[in-house]
Structures are given as C-alpha cells and as structure tokens.
XYZ file of C-alpha atoms in Angstrom:
505
model
C -15.957 -60.933 38.359
C -13.773 -58.059 39.574
C -14.261 -56.813 43.130
C -15.887 -53.413 43.624
C -13.486 -50.669 44.626
C -13.447 -47.127 45.988
C -10.733 -44.632 46.846
C -10.632 -44.135 50.600
C -9.549 -40.693 51.863
C -9.287 -40.604 55.641
C -7.267 -39.365 58.589
C -6.663 -41.356 61.772
C -5.893 -39.911 65.201
C -4.421 -41.274 68.414
C -6.509 -40.046 71.332
C -6.644 -40.383 75.101
C -9.349 -42.664 76.481
C -11.064 -39.830 78.340
C -11.031 -37.224 75.535
C -14.349 -35.556 74.640
C -15.607 -35.446 71.035
C -14.907 -31.969 69.572
C -17.635 -29.823 67.987
C -17.928 -31.495 64.580
C -20.384 -28.792 63.455
C -17.418 -26.412 63.295
C -15.942 -28.215 60.298
C -16.349 -26.346 56.957
C -19.555 -27.143 55.112
C -21.049 -29.193 57.940
C -24.632 -28.125 58.673
C -25.849 -31.124 60.648
C -24.435 -34.086 62.516
C -26.601 -37.213 62.683
C -27.268 -38.878 65.992
C -24.429 -41.302 66.786
C -24.822 -44.911 65.707
C -23.032 -47.693 67.571
C -21.642 -50.809 65.869
C -19.561 -53.773 66.961
C -17.066 -54.772 64.279
C -15.076 -57.999 64.280
C -12.278 -58.389 61.761
C -9.838 -61.171 60.910
C -6.669 -60.016 59.145
C -4.659 -62.085 56.676
C -1.021 -61.754 55.661
C 2.013 -63.883 54.871
C 3.907 -65.293 57.873
C 6.646 -62.675 57.283
C 4.058 -59.833 57.025
C 4.770 -58.811 53.426
C 1.442 -57.010 53.072
C 1.737 -55.072 56.321
C 5.253 -53.968 55.373
C 3.731 -52.375 52.235
C 0.892 -50.741 54.227
C -1.628 -53.164 52.723
C -4.468 -54.683 54.744
C -6.584 -57.706 53.851
C -9.434 -58.557 56.203
C -12.796 -60.262 56.619
C -15.074 -58.101 58.768
C -18.514 -58.696 60.227
C -20.795 -56.049 61.709
C -21.607 -52.563 60.477
C -22.930 -51.482 57.102
C -19.947 -52.681 55.040
C -19.450 -56.225 56.327
C -17.414 -58.336 53.916
C -13.894 -58.775 52.609
C -11.808 -55.601 52.329
C -8.450 -55.196 50.614
C -6.795 -51.792 51.003
C -3.946 -50.930 48.648
C -1.880 -47.709 48.629
C -3.082 -45.061 46.148
C -1.988 -41.528 45.255
C -1.922 -38.618 47.738
C -1.549 -40.963 50.698
C -5.043 -42.393 50.080
C -5.861 -46.058 49.780
C -7.935 -47.902 47.205
C -10.322 -50.276 48.918
C -11.555 -53.393 47.104
C -14.642 -55.201 48.406
C -15.947 -58.739 48.112
C -19.026 -60.343 49.628
C -18.705 -61.846 53.118
C -19.274 -65.445 52.070
C -19.110 -68.272 54.601
C -16.680 -68.294 57.495
C -13.715 -70.549 56.768
C -13.939 -70.342 52.964
C -10.626 -68.494 52.792
C -9.567 -65.365 50.946
C -11.579 -64.833 47.718
C -9.545 -65.654 44.617
C -10.234 -62.209 43.148
C -8.498 -60.563 46.109
C -5.706 -63.132 46.131
C -4.870 -62.102 42.575
C -4.621 -58.447 43.565
C -1.926 -59.220 46.157
C -0.182 -61.953 44.171
C 2.760 -59.713 43.277
C 3.465 -59.310 47.003
C 2.531 -62.791 48.230
C 3.806 -64.796 45.237
C 3.993 -68.451 46.338
C 3.690 -67.809 50.060
C 0.442 -68.674 51.863
C -1.964 -66.229 53.477
C -2.595 -66.897 57.158
C -4.574 -65.215 59.938
C -2.232 -62.823 61.739
C -4.674 -60.851 63.935
C -8.261 -60.521 65.189
C -9.618 -57.079 66.037
C -12.833 -56.199 67.816
C -13.930 -52.580 67.515
C -16.719 -50.815 69.377
C -17.467 -47.992 66.943
C -19.597 -44.894 67.368
C -20.260 -43.144 64.050
C -21.175 -39.473 63.645
C -22.348 -38.706 60.100
C -21.585 -35.167 58.912
C -24.026 -33.639 56.420
C -24.256 -30.518 54.288
C -27.270 -28.188 54.082
C -28.628 -30.322 51.235
C -28.250 -33.532 53.229
C -25.214 -34.896 51.412
C -22.844 -36.992 53.538
C -19.627 -34.979 53.689
C -17.749 -37.354 55.975
C -18.032 -39.928 58.738
C -16.378 -39.392 62.097
C -15.751 -42.626 64.012
C -14.863 -42.992 67.674
C -13.290 -46.455 67.983
C -12.463 -48.544 71.029
C -10.204 -51.296 69.721
C -9.178 -54.647 71.201
C -6.548 -56.545 69.209
C -5.259 -60.106 69.447
C -2.049 -60.881 67.576
C -1.820 -64.508 66.448
C 1.276 -64.488 64.243
C 4.276 -64.316 64.280
C 3.773 -64.386 68.088
C 0.766 -63.995 70.360
C -0.170 -60.915 72.380
C -3.089 -58.535 72.946
C -3.637 -54.809 73.460
C -6.348 -52.159 73.345
C -6.548 -48.484 72.478
C -8.846 -45.694 71.357
C -8.624 -43.867 68.038
C -10.633 -41.411 65.961
C -11.123 -41.598 62.228
C -12.413 -38.944 59.836
C -13.300 -40.495 56.475
C -14.266 -38.308 53.543
C -17.577 -38.836 51.758
C -18.697 -36.099 49.349
C -16.759 -33.416 51.184
C -13.563 -31.728 50.022
C -10.042 -32.247 51.272
C -10.334 -28.883 52.986
C -12.631 -30.642 55.436
C -9.918 -33.214 56.197
C -7.334 -30.462 56.687
C -9.679 -28.516 58.970
C -10.406 -31.740 60.829
C -6.758 -32.061 61.806
C -6.846 -28.634 63.452
C -10.120 -29.431 65.203
C -8.804 -32.749 66.539
C -5.780 -30.964 67.941
C -8.095 -28.946 70.206
C -9.059 -32.249 71.837
C -5.390 -33.248 72.198
C -5.732 -35.832 69.411
C -2.587 -36.408 67.355
C -2.305 -37.776 63.798
C -1.863 -41.515 64.125
C 1.582 -42.998 63.776
C 0.009 -45.959 62.002
C -1.589 -46.314 58.575
C -4.120 -48.860 59.833
C -5.427 -50.600 62.942
C -3.479 -53.677 61.928
C -0.249 -51.685 61.747
C -1.024 -50.324 65.227
C -1.600 -53.828 66.558
C 1.499 -55.339 64.955
C 3.761 -52.432 65.912
C 7.448 -53.226 65.570
C 6.704 -56.692 64.213
C 6.195 -55.139 60.771
C 9.439 -55.250 58.746
C 10.649 -51.826 57.697
C 11.031 -51.234 53.971
C 14.130 -49.244 53.118
C 14.091 -46.464 50.528
C 17.009 -45.273 48.447
C 17.367 -41.508 48.511
C 19.839 -38.976 47.187
C 20.515 -35.832 49.189
C 23.124 -33.955 47.149
C 25.859 -34.207 44.517
C 28.350 -35.522 47.059
C 26.388 -38.744 47.437
C 27.705 -41.781 45.515
C 26.808 -41.805 41.828
C 25.362 -45.294 42.286
C 22.846 -43.853 44.746
C 21.321 -41.841 41.875
C 20.652 -45.023 39.932
C 19.293 -46.900 42.958
C 16.987 -44.047 43.997
C 15.486 -43.866 40.498
C 15.328 -47.639 40.251
C 13.542 -47.792 43.604
C 10.830 -45.445 42.309
C 10.279 -47.542 39.196
C 10.165 -50.889 41.015
C 7.556 -49.355 43.308
C 5.604 -48.087 40.272
C 5.693 -51.494 38.577
C 4.486 -53.345 41.668
C 1.800 -50.744 42.414
C 0.431 -51.084 38.871
C 0.288 -54.889 39.043
C -3.173 -55.060 40.692
C -4.463 -52.350 38.343
C -3.292 -54.298 35.285
C -5.087 -57.384 36.601
C -8.263 -55.289 36.912
C -7.686 -53.848 33.431
C -7.801 -50.321 34.850
C -7.345 -47.435 32.427
C -3.709 -46.791 31.460
C -2.434 -49.465 33.898
C -0.717 -51.524 31.171
C 0.888 -48.345 29.827
C 2.145 -47.254 33.256
C 3.626 -50.659 34.030
C 5.298 -50.783 30.633
C 6.802 -47.322 31.134
C 8.216 -48.424 34.498
C 9.936 -51.408 32.844
C 11.360 -49.194 30.114
C 12.624 -46.626 32.576
C 14.444 -49.289 34.585
C 15.948 -50.934 31.534
C 17.064 -47.606 30.103
C 18.546 -46.415 33.400
C 20.521 -49.649 33.700
C 21.871 -49.071 30.181
C 23.101 -45.545 30.925
C 24.301 -46.156 34.475
C 25.295 -49.836 34.314
C 28.960 -49.113 35.128
C 27.906 -47.859 38.568
C 27.103 -51.412 39.712
C 29.652 -54.159 40.283
C 27.560 -57.215 39.371
C 27.247 -56.866 35.602
C 25.754 -60.363 35.239
C 22.822 -59.265 37.399
C 22.466 -56.070 35.338
C 22.338 -58.032 32.072
C 19.837 -60.522 33.468
C 17.513 -57.801 34.738
C 17.725 -55.810 31.484
C 16.920 -58.914 29.423
C 13.952 -59.818 31.612
C 12.643 -56.256 31.612
C 12.797 -56.324 27.809
C 10.731 -59.523 27.872
C 8.117 -58.014 30.203
C 7.921 -54.789 28.184
C 7.294 -56.912 25.096
C 4.451 -58.781 26.769
C 2.854 -55.528 27.869
C 3.602 -53.849 24.546
C 1.323 -56.101 22.513
C -1.696 -55.061 24.586
C -0.614 -51.425 24.706
C -0.066 -51.199 20.935
C -3.531 -52.608 20.257
C -4.986 -50.067 22.669
C -3.141 -47.146 21.053
C -4.032 -48.194 17.500
C -7.675 -48.634 18.451
C -7.912 -45.097 19.839
C -5.961 -43.644 16.908
C -8.158 -45.235 14.250
C -11.392 -44.439 16.057
C -10.353 -40.790 16.194
C -9.436 -40.761 12.504
C -12.767 -42.328 11.538
C -14.701 -39.862 13.707
C -12.934 -36.991 11.962
C -13.791 -38.246 8.469
C -16.785 -36.823 6.533
C -19.588 -39.371 6.797
C -19.884 -39.722 3.015
C -16.259 -40.922 2.862
C -16.742 -43.723 5.375
C -18.058 -46.555 3.215
C -19.144 -49.723 4.965
C -18.876 -50.861 8.617
C -15.377 -49.406 9.063
C -15.680 -48.433 12.753
C -17.283 -51.776 13.596
C -14.507 -53.723 11.902
C -11.880 -51.666 13.771
C -13.654 -52.401 17.058
C -13.837 -56.112 16.337
C -10.248 -56.391 15.105
C -8.390 -54.231 17.616
C -10.787 -54.700 20.523
C -10.444 -58.455 20.127
C -6.672 -58.175 19.719
C -6.443 -56.193 22.952
C -8.483 -58.767 24.871
C -6.257 -61.597 23.658
C -3.116 -59.626 24.448
C -4.392 -58.688 27.907
C -5.222 -62.335 28.600
C -1.633 -63.211 27.778
C -0.440 -60.426 30.105
C -2.453 -61.956 32.942
C -1.031 -65.389 32.205
C 2.527 -64.071 32.365
C 1.838 -62.064 35.554
C 0.828 -65.339 37.176
C 3.968 -67.163 36.086
C 7.271 -67.915 37.776
C 9.319 -65.915 35.284
C 7.541 -62.706 36.289
C 7.791 -63.413 40.015
C 11.487 -64.227 39.684
C 11.995 -60.899 37.921
C 10.220 -59.011 40.724
C 12.343 -60.827 43.305
C 15.499 -60.011 41.339
C 14.522 -56.335 41.169
C 13.979 -56.219 44.929
C 17.216 -58.106 45.550
C 19.132 -55.673 43.342
C 17.876 -52.809 45.489
C 18.532 -54.620 48.761
C 22.014 -55.931 48.045
C 23.391 -53.796 45.205
C 27.172 -53.506 45.398
C 28.472 -50.297 43.840
C 31.447 -50.375 41.520
C 34.493 -48.179 42.018
C 32.932 -45.606 39.703
C 29.577 -45.950 41.447
C 31.142 -44.962 44.752
C 32.438 -41.671 43.377
C 30.515 -38.436 43.897
C 27.390 -38.128 41.754
C 28.286 -34.558 40.817
C 31.417 -35.714 38.981
C 30.218 -39.000 37.452
C 26.602 -38.459 36.377
C 27.149 -35.527 33.924
C 29.634 -37.546 31.857
C 27.246 -40.495 31.551
C 24.373 -38.265 30.485
C 26.684 -36.503 27.997
C 27.326 -39.871 26.331
C 23.588 -40.272 25.793
C 23.398 -36.761 24.323
C 26.138 -37.658 21.829
C 24.389 -40.935 21.100
C 21.197 -39.079 20.176
C 23.080 -36.599 17.974
C 24.744 -39.467 16.080
C 21.392 -41.161 15.530
C 19.876 -37.946 14.157
C 22.785 -37.552 11.718
C 22.081 -41.078 10.458
C 18.387 -40.250 10.128
C 19.203 -37.133 8.081
C 21.340 -39.176 5.710
C 18.676 -41.870 5.419
C 15.222 -40.237 5.314
C 12.403 -42.650 6.060
C 9.699 -40.925 4.045
C 6.613 -43.096 4.389
C 8.715 -46.115 5.388
C 10.405 -47.270 8.566
C 14.123 -46.669 8.214
C 16.080 -48.038 11.221
C 17.923 -44.735 11.684
C 14.749 -42.834 12.582
C 13.662 -45.654 14.858
C 17.045 -45.578 16.624
C 16.792 -41.816 17.096
C 13.445 -42.302 18.826
C 14.887 -44.928 21.172
C 17.938 -42.802 21.902
C 15.727 -39.810 22.693
C 13.817 -41.958 25.149
C 17.023 -43.248 26.735
C 18.324 -39.708 27.201
C 15.030 -38.630 28.735
C 15.085 -41.393 31.346
C 18.769 -40.850 32.118
C 18.020 -37.176 32.768
C 15.011 -38.072 34.920
C 17.303 -40.085 37.182
C 19.845 -37.242 37.265
C 17.178 -34.747 38.360
C 17.750 -35.864 41.961
C 21.060 -33.978 41.954
C 20.719 -31.626 38.941
C 17.039 -30.638 39.138
C 16.944 -27.599 36.829
C 19.338 -28.671 34.083
C 18.066 -32.244 34.095
C 14.502 -30.984 33.712
C 15.585 -29.021 30.631
C 17.096 -32.180 29.111
C 14.006 -34.231 29.964
C 11.747 -31.771 28.144
C 13.954 -31.606 25.034
C 14.393 -35.376 24.833
C 10.681 -35.928 25.369
C 9.904 -33.656 22.405
C 12.137 -35.817 20.201
C 10.580 -38.995 21.545
C 7.053 -37.721 21.005
C 7.402 -36.528 17.397
C 9.219 -39.707 16.351
C 6.705 -41.753 18.314
C 3.974 -40.235 16.134
C 5.936 -41.354 13.066
C 6.219 -44.899 14.419
C 2.499 -44.988 15.271
C 1.742 -44.025 11.682
C 3.786 -46.952 10.397
C 2.042 -49.453 12.672
C -1.385 -47.987 11.873
C -0.817 -48.392 8.140
C 0.019 -52.061 8.668
C -3.304 -52.494 10.489
C -5.181 -50.631 7.747
C -3.739 -52.848 5.001
C -4.872 -55.918 6.922
C -8.341 -54.494 7.580
C -8.722 -53.438 3.946
C -7.830 -56.929 2.734
C -10.293 -58.518 5.147
C -13.036 -56.105 4.081
C -12.443 -56.975 0.399
C -12.668 -60.707 1.136
C -15.974 -60.068 2.910
C -17.347 -58.245 -0.106
C -17.143 -54.822 1.579
C -15.918 -51.546 0.097
C -12.210 -51.006 0.806
C -12.165 -47.323 -0.201
C -12.109 -45.908 3.352
C -9.166 -48.058 4.438
C -7.157 -46.878 1.451
C -8.064 -43.273 2.179
C -7.038 -43.589 5.843
C -3.803 -45.255 4.732
C -3.050 -42.288 2.444
C -3.776 -39.850 5.261
C -1.344 -41.750 7.461
C 1.335 -41.616 4.741
C 0.902 -37.851 4.563
C 1.065 -37.653 8.367
C 4.326 -39.631 8.382
C 5.943 -37.296 5.866
C 4.787 -34.256 7.816
C 6.049 -35.746 11.086
C 9.499 -36.405 9.664
C 9.645 -32.909 8.184
C 8.607 -31.422 11.515
C 11.235 -33.466 13.349
C 14.096 -32.233 11.179
C 12.834 -28.645 11.406
C 12.566 -28.775 15.177
C 15.932 -30.485 15.524
C 17.606 -27.373 14.159
C 16.357 -25.608 17.298
C 17.388 -28.464 19.576
C 19.270 -26.950 22.533
C 22.818 -27.670 23.605
C 22.317 -30.068 26.507
C 24.540 -30.481 29.533
C 24.141 -30.982 33.254
C 27.080 -28.755 34.095
C 26.644 -25.645 31.956
C-alpha cells in the first residue's frame, strides 16, 4: 500500500529565546486564534552515513507525540514546498517502512539508512481560524534540543517559529513574514530542523549555472543537463507511486538529456562517457515509453469513443479498450518499477551525477558560448529542413514513412537544443523552441494515429474471435486514417510558414 501524502507549505523563522509571540490575529483572514496547545515531540532521523538525503533537503524521521505521530518522509516539491509522505508509527526498532525506503531508493541506492540524529521539541501550537471556523494555518513556537549521532556526536538547542498553511492562501504566508519581522524573527537559514542540527556537516550540492555569452559553451550543456538530472531524480518517487504524468515527465527528462548530448557532444572531452550515457538514456526512455504509450493510447481511444454517436458504438468497445490498454499499462508500469530497482538504473544515475561532477570540457567546450552555441543549433535547423524535404518527396499518407518520423525526431532535437541555448539567447531561443515544438506536436499527432490504428486492428480481431461486432473498431480505424491524412496535409501547409531560425539574427 502506498503511503499517504500531502503538500506541505510552511515558513520557518529563527527567533531569539526571549521574543514575544506577535499578534497572530493581524494576519489576513484570521478571525480567531485557538488557545495554545502544548506537545512534546520526539523524533529519530534516518539518513545514509554520508548524509545523501540531507544534502538534497530530504528528511526521513520517526516521530512520537502530537497529533501526527508516525513516520514522515519530506521530499522537495514545486514552489519551495515539500511533499510529505506518512506511514503508521509501528513498533520501535522495526526500521524504516519499505514503502518509504522505495521513495528514497534513487538517493540511497545500495547504502544503508542509519540514525543520524534525535530531536526533542517542546511545541506550543496556535491554530488560526477564519470566520467560518476553517483552519487557515498553524503557528508553532518550538524549543528544540538536538543530539547528533552521526557522522560525529554533539548536541545543541535553539528556538524557532513555524507557520504552516492549512486552508489559507499564500498571501497569509507572505503577510506572516512581515509580521514575524516585527518580532525580530528572521526567515530560517535551514530547510528543516535536521538541517539546522547538522549544520556544516551536510555536503553542499553544486549547481551548474550560466551567467552570460562569455561563459564556456560547455557550461550551457552542463547547466541544462543539471536541470534534467534533477528532474529525473525528482520524478523517481512519483513514478513509484504511479502519480499522474510522472512517467511522462521522467521520460521527457531522459529525452532532453539524450538530445542535448547529441547536439552538444563535441563540448565534452570524454566521448566514451557521452556515448555510454546516451545509450543508457535510450534504454531508460524505452522502458518508460511502453507505459507512456499505453497511457496515451488509452486516453485517445476513450476520447474517440466518447465522441461517437451511441448508435455507432456496437458492443462493449469502451470496456474492451479499458481491459486491453489498462492491463497493458499495469504490466508496463510493473516493468518500470522492476528496472528502477535494478543496478543498471542506479549505475546510470551515478554516471549522470559523475558527468556533472567531473565533466572535462573539450577545446571547443571551453570557448565562449556566444560564438559556439549558435553554430551547433544551426546544424540542427539544417537537419530538420533536410528531413522535411525527404518527407515532401516521400508522403506517408496513412502509413508510417521513415522520413516523416525522422522529421518529428529532428524537430524534437532542435527544440531541446534551443531550450539549452535559452540560458544565453533567451528571446531568439524561445522563438526556435516554439517553432520546433509546433513541428513536433503535429507530427506527434500523426505518429499517435499510426500506433492507435495498430491497437484498433488488434482489438477488432479479438472482438471478432469473441463473437462481438467489429464494426466500431473499423469505423474508428477509418477516422484515424482520415486524421493522419489531415495531419500530414496540415504539417506541409504550416511548414510553408515556418520561420527562418537563428540565434544570431
């Protein structure tokens, strides 16, 4: 069973031990503040011996006391929030629940989880309510005592305030920061109590950034690559939970990295490492693609069936689609989970991180981005033009001619190359991204039609063998043929308006 989860939106504040609680009633929307409730919380924190979780601003703890006693795993989410996953308390000494272990497996890999700290918190909670009694937020006044057990032993104590959003808006959090300032409270330097306790023991994670066109061209690739490695790793727990669009987002991250390495490969010295990573990213994208394709086809066919007049849907068509593609997705997702638990995947993640940490730029990669990047993107523009010429000479019609397929892939490659270049050519790169995405999208619709027709032929044959009416599958197949012809026509018409693309003019 998957752990329960919520998105946690909160602000923490460092505060002097003698500071008085500010007037919480002054916060927007707050009509009443409940009488304070005192709790004693005791938490044991787990991490790898080299603090891999803490370095990623992840906390994994077992806490007793208070209303939410149990296991808590907090992972980074969007907007600086964190997604908190809960499991029941269980018995002391049973170890980290397997469900939570899986959610941090991409970080921990084969390392063990050990107790790194024990924190005791004397907490006073002030519940902030609206006129209708809804809980807008909780304000906590915490006196914290921390014992560090690994990698070395020490202890410390401090006071902090925490404003955690309930049903209130983010305006309340923003107003809270101004109110806390009146009591000389400052936004905390730490993302969590554990981070506060560990301090400088937490390894710093470096980020690749590009400031301007004078930076090395290789820095453009590494900055983009850094973003995509982060996206892949962040989606790993979501894929394991089968969260909506998680497989798609992880697959896109793999494709972006592989494509960027194709366009900008000459910027790195170690070409063997580049080839290895590209090959392994292709493998991972293929594993994810099987589940993603089943998901896309399922939605596409369900929509088509819903749009059909009821008198033209003969037999249990929707049910058969659900059984076929829903079952296919489950099998494919099971295989994804198997591969995400295997050594090949973990070795790929380690290789990606190593490439970022130790990448050696080539002679070309050390040159200024402003002079190198435009020429590399221009090659991808020419590549797309050549593919379109081939597609014009070899129309696909209702089939799947390789030329049209290559044009779609080249449009995608150009799009991702331009995305990376946007760090130093923001406006012109954005223009290229939009144009390339239009090509990718219209040809993607054509490819989806081809795959959908293959599914419909299979479903129609199965229906016939079961003694069902195959009329609806044939009708949907014909509609998809017509859609493919229209998509190809639209592509060639729109290509005539395709802009002249360049990063320099």
